[in-house]
Coordinates of C-alpha atoms in Angstrom, one line a residue:
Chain A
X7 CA -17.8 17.6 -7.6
X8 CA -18.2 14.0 -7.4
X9 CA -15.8 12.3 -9.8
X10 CA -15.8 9.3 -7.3
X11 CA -18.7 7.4 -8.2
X12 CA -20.4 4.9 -5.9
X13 CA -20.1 1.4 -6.8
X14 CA -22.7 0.6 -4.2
X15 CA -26.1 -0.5 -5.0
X16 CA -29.0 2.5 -5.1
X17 CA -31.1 2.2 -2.0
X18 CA -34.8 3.3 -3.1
X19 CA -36.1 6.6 -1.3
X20 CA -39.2 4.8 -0.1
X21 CA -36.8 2.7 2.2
X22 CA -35.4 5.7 4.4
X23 CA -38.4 5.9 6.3
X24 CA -39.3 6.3 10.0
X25 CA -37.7 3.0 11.6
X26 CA -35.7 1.9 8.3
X27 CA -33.2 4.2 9.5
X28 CA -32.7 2.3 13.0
X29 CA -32.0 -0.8 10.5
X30 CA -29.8 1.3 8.3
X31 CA -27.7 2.7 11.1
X32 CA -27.8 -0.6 13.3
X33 CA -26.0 -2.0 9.6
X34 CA -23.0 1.3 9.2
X35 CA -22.8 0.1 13.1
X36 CA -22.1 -3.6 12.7
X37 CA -19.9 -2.5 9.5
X38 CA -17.7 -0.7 12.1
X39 CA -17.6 -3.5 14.6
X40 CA -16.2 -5.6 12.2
X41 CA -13.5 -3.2 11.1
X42 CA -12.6 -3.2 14.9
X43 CA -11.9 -6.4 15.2
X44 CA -9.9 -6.4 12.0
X45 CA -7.7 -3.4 13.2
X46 CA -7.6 -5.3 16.9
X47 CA -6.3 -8.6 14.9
X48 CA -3.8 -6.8 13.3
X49 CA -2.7 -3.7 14.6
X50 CA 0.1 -4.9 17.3
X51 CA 1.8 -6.6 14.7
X52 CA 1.7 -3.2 12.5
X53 CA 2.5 -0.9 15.0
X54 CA 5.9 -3.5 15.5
X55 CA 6.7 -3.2 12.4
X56 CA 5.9 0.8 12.0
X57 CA 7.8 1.5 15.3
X58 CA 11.3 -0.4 14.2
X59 CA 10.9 1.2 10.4
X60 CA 10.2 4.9 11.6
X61 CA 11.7 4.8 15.0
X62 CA 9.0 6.7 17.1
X63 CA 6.3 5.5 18.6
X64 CA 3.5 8.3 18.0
X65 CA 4.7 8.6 14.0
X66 CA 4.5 4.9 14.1
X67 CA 0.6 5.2 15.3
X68 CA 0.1 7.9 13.2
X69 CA 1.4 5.5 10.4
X70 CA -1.0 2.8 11.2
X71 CA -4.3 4.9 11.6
X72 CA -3.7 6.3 7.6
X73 CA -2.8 2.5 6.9
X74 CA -6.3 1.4 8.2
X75 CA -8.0 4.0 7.2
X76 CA -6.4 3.8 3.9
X77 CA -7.8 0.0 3.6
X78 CA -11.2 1.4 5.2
X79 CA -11.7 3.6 2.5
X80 CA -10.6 1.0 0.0
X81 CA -12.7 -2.0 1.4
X82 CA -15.3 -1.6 -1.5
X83 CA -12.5 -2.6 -3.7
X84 CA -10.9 -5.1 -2.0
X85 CA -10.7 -8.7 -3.5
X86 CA -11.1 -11.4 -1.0
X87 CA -8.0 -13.9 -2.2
X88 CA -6.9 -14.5 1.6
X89 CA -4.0 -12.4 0.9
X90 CA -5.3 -9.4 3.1
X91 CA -2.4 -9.4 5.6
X92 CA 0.0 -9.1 2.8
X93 CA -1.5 -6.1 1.4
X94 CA -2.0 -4.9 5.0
X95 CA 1.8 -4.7 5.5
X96 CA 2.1 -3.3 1.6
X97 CA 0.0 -0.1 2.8
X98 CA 1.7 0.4 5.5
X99 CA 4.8 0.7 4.0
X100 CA 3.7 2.5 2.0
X101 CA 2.6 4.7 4.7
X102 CA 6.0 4.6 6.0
X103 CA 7.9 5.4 3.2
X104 CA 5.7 8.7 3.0
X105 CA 5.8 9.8 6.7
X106 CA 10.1 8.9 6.5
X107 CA 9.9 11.5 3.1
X108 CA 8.0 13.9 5.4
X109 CA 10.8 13.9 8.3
X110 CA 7.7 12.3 10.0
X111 CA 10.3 10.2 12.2
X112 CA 11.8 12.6 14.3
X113 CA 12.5 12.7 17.8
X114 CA 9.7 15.1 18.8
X115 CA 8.3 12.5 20.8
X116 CA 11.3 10.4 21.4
X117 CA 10.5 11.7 25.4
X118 CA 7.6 9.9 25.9
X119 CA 9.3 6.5 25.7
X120 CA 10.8 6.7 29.2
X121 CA 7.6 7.1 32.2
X122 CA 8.9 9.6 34.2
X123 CA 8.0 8.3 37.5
X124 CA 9.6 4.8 37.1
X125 CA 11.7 3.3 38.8
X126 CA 15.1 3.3 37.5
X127 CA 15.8 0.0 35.5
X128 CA 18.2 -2.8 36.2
X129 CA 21.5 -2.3 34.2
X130 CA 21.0 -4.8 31.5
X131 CA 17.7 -3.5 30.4
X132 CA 19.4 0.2 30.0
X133 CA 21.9 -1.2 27.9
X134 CA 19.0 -3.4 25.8
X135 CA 17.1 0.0 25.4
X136 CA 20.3 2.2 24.4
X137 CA 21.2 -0.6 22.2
X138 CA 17.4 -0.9 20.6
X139 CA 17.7 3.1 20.2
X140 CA 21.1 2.8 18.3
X141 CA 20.1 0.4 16.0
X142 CA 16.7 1.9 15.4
X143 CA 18.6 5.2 14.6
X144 CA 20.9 3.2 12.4
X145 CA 17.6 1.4 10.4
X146 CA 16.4 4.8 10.2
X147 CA 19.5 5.5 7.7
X148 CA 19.0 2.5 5.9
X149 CA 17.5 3.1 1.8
X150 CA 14.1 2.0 2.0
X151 CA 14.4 -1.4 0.3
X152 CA 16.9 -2.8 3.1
X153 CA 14.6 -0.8 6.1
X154 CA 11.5 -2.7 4.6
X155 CA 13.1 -5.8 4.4
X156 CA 14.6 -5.7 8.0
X157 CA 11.6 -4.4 9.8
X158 CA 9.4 -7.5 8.2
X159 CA 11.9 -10.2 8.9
X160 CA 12.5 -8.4 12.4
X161 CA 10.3 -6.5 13.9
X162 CA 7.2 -8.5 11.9
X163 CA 8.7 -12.3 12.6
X164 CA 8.3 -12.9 8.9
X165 CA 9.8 -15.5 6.3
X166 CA 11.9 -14.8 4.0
X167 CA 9.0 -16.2 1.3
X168 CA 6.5 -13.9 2.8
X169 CA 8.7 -10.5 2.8
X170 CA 8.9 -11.5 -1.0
X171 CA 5.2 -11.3 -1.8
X172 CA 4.8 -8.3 0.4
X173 CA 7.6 -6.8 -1.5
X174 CA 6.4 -8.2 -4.7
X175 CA 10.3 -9.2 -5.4
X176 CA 11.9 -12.6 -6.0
X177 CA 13.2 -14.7 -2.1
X178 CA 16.5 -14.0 -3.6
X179 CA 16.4 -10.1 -3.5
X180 CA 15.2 -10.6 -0.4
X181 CA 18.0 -12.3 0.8
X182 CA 20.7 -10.3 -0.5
X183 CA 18.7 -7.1 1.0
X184 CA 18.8 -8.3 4.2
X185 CA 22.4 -9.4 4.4
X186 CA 23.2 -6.2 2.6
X187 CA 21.3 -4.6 5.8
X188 CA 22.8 -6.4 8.3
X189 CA 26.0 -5.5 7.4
X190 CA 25.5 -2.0 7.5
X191 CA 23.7 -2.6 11.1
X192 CA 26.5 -4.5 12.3
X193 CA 29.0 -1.7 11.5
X194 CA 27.4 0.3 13.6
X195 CA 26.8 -1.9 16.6
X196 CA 29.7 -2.1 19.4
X197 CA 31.3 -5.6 19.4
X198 CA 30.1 -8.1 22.2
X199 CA 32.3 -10.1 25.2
X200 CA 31.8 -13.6 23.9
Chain B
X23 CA 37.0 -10.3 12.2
X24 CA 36.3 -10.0 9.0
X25 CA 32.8 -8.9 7.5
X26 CA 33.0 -11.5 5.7
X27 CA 32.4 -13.7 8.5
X28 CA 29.8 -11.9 10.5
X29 CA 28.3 -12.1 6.6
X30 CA 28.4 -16.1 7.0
X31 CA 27.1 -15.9 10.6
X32 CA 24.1 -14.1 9.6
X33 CA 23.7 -17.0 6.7
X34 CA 24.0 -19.6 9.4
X35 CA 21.3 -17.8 10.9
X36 CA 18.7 -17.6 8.0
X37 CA 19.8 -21.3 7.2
X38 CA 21.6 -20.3 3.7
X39 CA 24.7 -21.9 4.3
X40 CA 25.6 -25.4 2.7
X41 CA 25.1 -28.2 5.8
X42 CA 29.1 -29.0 5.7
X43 CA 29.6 -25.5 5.9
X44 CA 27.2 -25.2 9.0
X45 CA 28.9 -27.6 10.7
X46 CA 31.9 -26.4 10.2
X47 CA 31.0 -22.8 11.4
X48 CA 29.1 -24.5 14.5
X49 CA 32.7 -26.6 15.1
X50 CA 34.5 -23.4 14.9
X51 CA 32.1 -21.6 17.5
X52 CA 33.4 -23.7 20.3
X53 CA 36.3 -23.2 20.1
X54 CA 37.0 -19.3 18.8
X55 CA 36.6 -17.1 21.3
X56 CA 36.7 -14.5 18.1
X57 CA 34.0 -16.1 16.0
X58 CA 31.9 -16.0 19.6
X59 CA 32.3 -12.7 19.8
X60 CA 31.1 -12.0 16.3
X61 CA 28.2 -14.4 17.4
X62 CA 27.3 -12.3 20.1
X63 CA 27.4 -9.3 18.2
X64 CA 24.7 -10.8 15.6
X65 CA 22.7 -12.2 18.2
X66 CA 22.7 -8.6 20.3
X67 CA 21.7 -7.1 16.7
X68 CA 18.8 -9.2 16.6
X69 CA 17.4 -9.0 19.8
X70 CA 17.9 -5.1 19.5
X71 CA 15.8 -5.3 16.1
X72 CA 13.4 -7.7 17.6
X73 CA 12.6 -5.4 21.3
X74 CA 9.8 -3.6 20.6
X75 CA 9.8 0.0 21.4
X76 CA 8.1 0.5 25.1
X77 CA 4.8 1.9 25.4
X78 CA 3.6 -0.1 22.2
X79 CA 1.3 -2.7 23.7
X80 CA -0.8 0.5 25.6
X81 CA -1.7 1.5 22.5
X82 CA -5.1 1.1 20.6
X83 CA -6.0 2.4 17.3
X84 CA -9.0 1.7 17.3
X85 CA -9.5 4.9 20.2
X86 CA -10.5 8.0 18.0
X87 CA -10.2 6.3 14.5
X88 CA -13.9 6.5 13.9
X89 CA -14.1 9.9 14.7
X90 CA -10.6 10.4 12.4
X91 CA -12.1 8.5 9.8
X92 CA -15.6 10.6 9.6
X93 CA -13.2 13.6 10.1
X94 CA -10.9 13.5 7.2
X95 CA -11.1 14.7 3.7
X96 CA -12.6 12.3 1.0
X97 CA -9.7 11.3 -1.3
X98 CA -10.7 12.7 -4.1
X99 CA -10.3 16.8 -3.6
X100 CA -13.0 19.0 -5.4
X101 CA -12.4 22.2 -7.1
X102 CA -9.7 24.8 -8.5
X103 CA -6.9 22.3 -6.5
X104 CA -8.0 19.9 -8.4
X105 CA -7.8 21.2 -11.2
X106 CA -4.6 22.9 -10.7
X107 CA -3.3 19.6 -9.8
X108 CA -4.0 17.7 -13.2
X109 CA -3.0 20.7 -15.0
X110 CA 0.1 20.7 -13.4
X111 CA 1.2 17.0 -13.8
X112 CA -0.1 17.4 -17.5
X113 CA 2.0 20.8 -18.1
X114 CA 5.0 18.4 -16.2
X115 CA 4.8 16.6 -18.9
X116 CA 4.2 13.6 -16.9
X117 CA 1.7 12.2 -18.9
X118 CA 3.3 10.0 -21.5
X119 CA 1.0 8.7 -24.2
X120 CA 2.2 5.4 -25.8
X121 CA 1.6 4.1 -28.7
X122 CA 1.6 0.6 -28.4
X123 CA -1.7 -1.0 -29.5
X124 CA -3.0 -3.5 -26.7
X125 CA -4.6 -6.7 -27.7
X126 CA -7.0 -7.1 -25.6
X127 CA -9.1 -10.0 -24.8
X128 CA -12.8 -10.6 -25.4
X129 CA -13.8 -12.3 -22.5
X130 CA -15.0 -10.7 -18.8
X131 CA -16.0 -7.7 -18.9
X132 CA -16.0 -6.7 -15.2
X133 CA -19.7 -4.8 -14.3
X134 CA -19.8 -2.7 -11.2
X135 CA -21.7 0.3 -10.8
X136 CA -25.6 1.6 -10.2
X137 CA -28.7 1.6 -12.1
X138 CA -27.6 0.4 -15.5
X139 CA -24.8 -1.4 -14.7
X140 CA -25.7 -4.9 -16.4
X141 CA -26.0 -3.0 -19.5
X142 CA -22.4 -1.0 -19.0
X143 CA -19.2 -2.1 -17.5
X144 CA -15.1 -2.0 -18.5
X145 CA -12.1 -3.7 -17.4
X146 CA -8.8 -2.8 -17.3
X147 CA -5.7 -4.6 -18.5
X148 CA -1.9 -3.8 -18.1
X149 CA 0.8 -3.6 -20.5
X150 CA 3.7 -4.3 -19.2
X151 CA 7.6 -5.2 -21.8
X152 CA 5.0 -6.0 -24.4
X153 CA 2.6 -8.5 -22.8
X154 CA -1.1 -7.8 -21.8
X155 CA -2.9 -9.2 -18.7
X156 CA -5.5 -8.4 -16.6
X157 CA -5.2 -6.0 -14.0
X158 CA -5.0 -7.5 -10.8
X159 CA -4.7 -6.0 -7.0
X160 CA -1.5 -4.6 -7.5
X161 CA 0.6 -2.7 -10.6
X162 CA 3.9 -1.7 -11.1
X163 CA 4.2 2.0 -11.2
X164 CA 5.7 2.1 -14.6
X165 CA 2.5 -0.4 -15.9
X166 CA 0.8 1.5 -18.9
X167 CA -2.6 0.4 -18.4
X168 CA -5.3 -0.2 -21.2
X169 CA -9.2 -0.6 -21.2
X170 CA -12.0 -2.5 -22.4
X171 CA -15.6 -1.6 -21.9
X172 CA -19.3 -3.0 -22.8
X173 CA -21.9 -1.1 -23.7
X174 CA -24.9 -3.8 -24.6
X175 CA -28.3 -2.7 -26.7
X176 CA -30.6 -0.5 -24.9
X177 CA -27.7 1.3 -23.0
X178 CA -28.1 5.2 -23.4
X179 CA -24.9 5.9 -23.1
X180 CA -22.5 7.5 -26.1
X181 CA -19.6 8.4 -24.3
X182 CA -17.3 7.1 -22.3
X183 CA -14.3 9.0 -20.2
X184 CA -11.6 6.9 -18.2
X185 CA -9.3 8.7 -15.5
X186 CA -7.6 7.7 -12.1
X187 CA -7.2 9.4 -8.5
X188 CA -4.5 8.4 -6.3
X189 CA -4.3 9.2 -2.6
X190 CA -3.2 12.3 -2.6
X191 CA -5.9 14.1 -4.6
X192 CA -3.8 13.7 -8.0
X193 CA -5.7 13.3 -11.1
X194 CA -4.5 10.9 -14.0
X195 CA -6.2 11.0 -17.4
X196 CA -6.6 7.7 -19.9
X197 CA -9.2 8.4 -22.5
X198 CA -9.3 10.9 -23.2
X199 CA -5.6 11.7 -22.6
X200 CA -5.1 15.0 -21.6
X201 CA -1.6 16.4 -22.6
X202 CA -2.1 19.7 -23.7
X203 CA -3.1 22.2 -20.9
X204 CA -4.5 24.5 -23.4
X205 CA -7.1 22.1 -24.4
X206 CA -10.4 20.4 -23.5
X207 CA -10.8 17.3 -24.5
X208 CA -13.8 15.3 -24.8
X209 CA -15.1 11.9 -23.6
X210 CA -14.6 9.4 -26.1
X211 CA -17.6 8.4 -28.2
X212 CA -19.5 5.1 -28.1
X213 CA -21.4 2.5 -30.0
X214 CA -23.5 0.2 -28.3
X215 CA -22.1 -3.7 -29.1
X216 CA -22.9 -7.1 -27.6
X217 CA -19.4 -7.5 -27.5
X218 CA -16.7 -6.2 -25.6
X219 CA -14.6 -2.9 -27.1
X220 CA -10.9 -2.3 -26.4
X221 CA -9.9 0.7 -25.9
X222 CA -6.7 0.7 -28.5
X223 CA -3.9 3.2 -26.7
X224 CA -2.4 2.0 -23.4
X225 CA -1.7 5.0 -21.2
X226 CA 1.3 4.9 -18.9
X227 CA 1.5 8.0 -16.5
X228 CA 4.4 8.7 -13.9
X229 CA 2.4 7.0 -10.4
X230 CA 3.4 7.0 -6.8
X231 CA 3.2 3.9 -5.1
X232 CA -0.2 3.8 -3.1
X233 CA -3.8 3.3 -3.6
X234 CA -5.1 4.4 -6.8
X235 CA -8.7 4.5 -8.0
X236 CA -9.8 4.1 -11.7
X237 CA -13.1 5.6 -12.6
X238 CA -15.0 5.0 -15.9
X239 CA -18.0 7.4 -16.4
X240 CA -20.9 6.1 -19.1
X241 CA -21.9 9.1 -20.8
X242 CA -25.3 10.0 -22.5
X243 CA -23.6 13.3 -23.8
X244 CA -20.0 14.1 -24.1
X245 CA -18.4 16.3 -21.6
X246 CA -15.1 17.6 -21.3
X247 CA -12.3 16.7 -19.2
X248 CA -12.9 20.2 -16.8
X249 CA -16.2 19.6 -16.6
X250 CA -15.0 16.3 -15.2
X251 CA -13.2 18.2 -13.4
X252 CA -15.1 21.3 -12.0
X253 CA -18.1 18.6 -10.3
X254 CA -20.7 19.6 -13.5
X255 CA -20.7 16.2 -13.9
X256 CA -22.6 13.1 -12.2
X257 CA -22.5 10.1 -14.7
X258 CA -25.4 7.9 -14.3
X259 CA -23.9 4.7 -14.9
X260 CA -20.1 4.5 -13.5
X261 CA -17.7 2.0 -12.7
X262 CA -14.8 2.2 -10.1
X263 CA -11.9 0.0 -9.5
X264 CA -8.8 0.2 -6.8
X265 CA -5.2 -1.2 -7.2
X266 CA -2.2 -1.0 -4.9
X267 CA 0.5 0.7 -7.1
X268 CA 4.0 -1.2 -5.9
X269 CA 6.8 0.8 -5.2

């Protein structure tokens, strides 16, 4: 079956001879080298982002591979309007809605966040990392419209303006979704010593 | 403390308060060892959303995403699942014809596709609370989406048969529409014209948010939707285009 028709061009038979297949496979080879550097430009920020919305590390990479491979497989089809990083994050939260429905974001690999043969940290950066695993645990409750919206603004660094076209929703909605958020974060989070 | 106020503090932070209402937030910091608190519990809050999780700057994805890439499945699933799936969603009743005529425009005709393609080519168009544009990179998920196509003098082709894939393999059918699981519709016959042809039905199916591919096939012959279906088909002149369905 092949209900997925090429939109590439035909490449005559006459031209997949002898070294024309050096040249061919020298091109699918370059082709991937750029993809490289387009997943090493991009995929720190992503796996931020991924981490903070799913809470786990190795879901979180999982996440991002389907995200680029996703785009990989769409790259035929992509429009070049200098948008790409904004439907970058789109797939990939996308991605992350999917592997949260799954139960993807477990704590099956919640282990490997702590080396087992370090040395035990200072005080303060215990209580930074029990408080980052608290409020991870209490982003992973959030409805999916408050999660994306924190994770962006947080855990991507991103405007208020941007979150709105990755979201495809009006600054305002993205405002009151991330106070709404907040909120319920707060409620959750021990008070401070001023 | 009020949530109200830890609501304001956040504000103060994003910059949405009014500037005399900053200032007089700021003036009461300095001197309310309350309102500090709630200060340091927002500013603990962010720093806990903005630490990112250990181990994340070790990692590459670009180790064993080549071999993950040549690895996995196509997108588009071949055979009895297949077909199960569409049956399925069509039995679901999920496919909801509409009858709301599209006007569509005359103008740009998209061509993509192999040999043939400058003679053959179709755009699509979205409907959505009664006005028509062109489909861009992204669609609503409750879009119904109409078609155009070309088919210039000299084409071959008679037919013409529109459908979708999404990422997960599922199946969506436009012209023809396929409601009745019992039946096997054909492709939709075809003049040639040096003008464009709309495509008069917009189509709205029940989409999850994600890639989705839309396929038009330039027939010589009709064939049904399950030959589509079943891979008896290979259309020599076809046209492909992929949107991001929003959430």
């Amino acid at each position: 079956m092949n209900p997925s028709p090429s939109t590439s061009k035909v490449v005559p038979l006459f031209a997949l001879e002898g070294r024309d297949d050096d040249a061919l496979m020298a091109l699918s080879r370059t082709r991937r080298e750029a993809f490289d550097v387009l997943v090493g430009r991009h995929q720190q920020a992503l796996l931020r982002i991924a981490a903070k919305y799913l809470g786990d590390v190795a879901t979180a990479r999982d996440a991002c591979q389907a995200t680029f491979l996703e785009v990989y497989r769409a790259r035929h089809a992509y429009r070049p309007l200098g948008r790409f990083p904004f439907f970058l994050r789109r797939v990939l939260l996308n991605q992350c809605h999917l592997v949260a429905r799954r139960g993807g974001a477990d704590a099956r690999l919640a282990a490997l966040d702590v080396a087992p043969d370090a040395p035990p940290p200072p005080d303060a950066l215990i209580l930074a990392e029990e408080r980052r695993q608290l409020v991870e645990a209490e982003v992973s409750k959030l409805s999916e419209k408050l999660r994306a919206v924190i994770v962006l603004r947080y855990a991507g660094g991103h405007t208020l303006e941007d979150i709105a076209e990755v979201l495809d929703v009006p600054v305002g909605t993205v405002k009151s979704r991330l106070f709404a958020a907040m909120q319920a974060l707060a409620s959750a989070l021990p008070g401070e010593a001023p | 403390m009020t949530d109200t106020r830890f609501d304001e503090l956040v504000k103060l932070s994003e910059g949405e308060v009014t500037a005399r209402r900053a200032e007089a937030l700021r003036a009461e910091l300095a001197t309310s060892p309350t309102l500090r608190a709630e200060q340091a519990r927002l500013e603990a809050l962010v720093a806990a959303l903005e630490a990112p999780a250990p181990r994340l700057e070790g990692l590459d994805l670009r180790d064993g995403f080549w071999a993950m890439a040549d690895a996995a499945p196509a997108p588009v699933r071949s055979g009895p699942g297949l077909r199960v799936a569409a049956a399925l969603a069509v039995a679901a009743g999920l496919a909801l014809v509409t009858a709301t005529a599209v006007m569509l425009r005359d103008d740009g005709v998209r061509e993509k596709g192999a040999s043939g393609a400058e003679l053959t080519g179709f755009e699509a168009w979205v409907l959505r609370d009664g006005q028509v544009t062109r489909l861009g990179p992204t669609m609503h998920r409750d879009d119904a989406l109409g078609f155009s196509y070309r088919n210039l003098p000299g084409s071959s082709a008679r037919a013409i048969m529109v459908y979708a894939e999404d990422a997960a393999g599922r199946v969506f059918w436009f012209y023809p529409a396929w409601t009745d699981p019992g039946a096997r519709p054909s492709a939709v016959p075809i003049g040639v014209s040096n003008a464009p042809v709309r495509l008069d039905e917009a189509v709205r199916h029940e989409l999850s948010p994600g890639l989705l591919t839309i396929h038009a096939l330039f027939l010589d012959t009709p064939v049904s939707v399950v030959d589509v279906e079943a891979g008896r088909v290979r259309a020599p002149r076809a046209a492909s285009v992929t949107v991001e369905v929003l959430p």
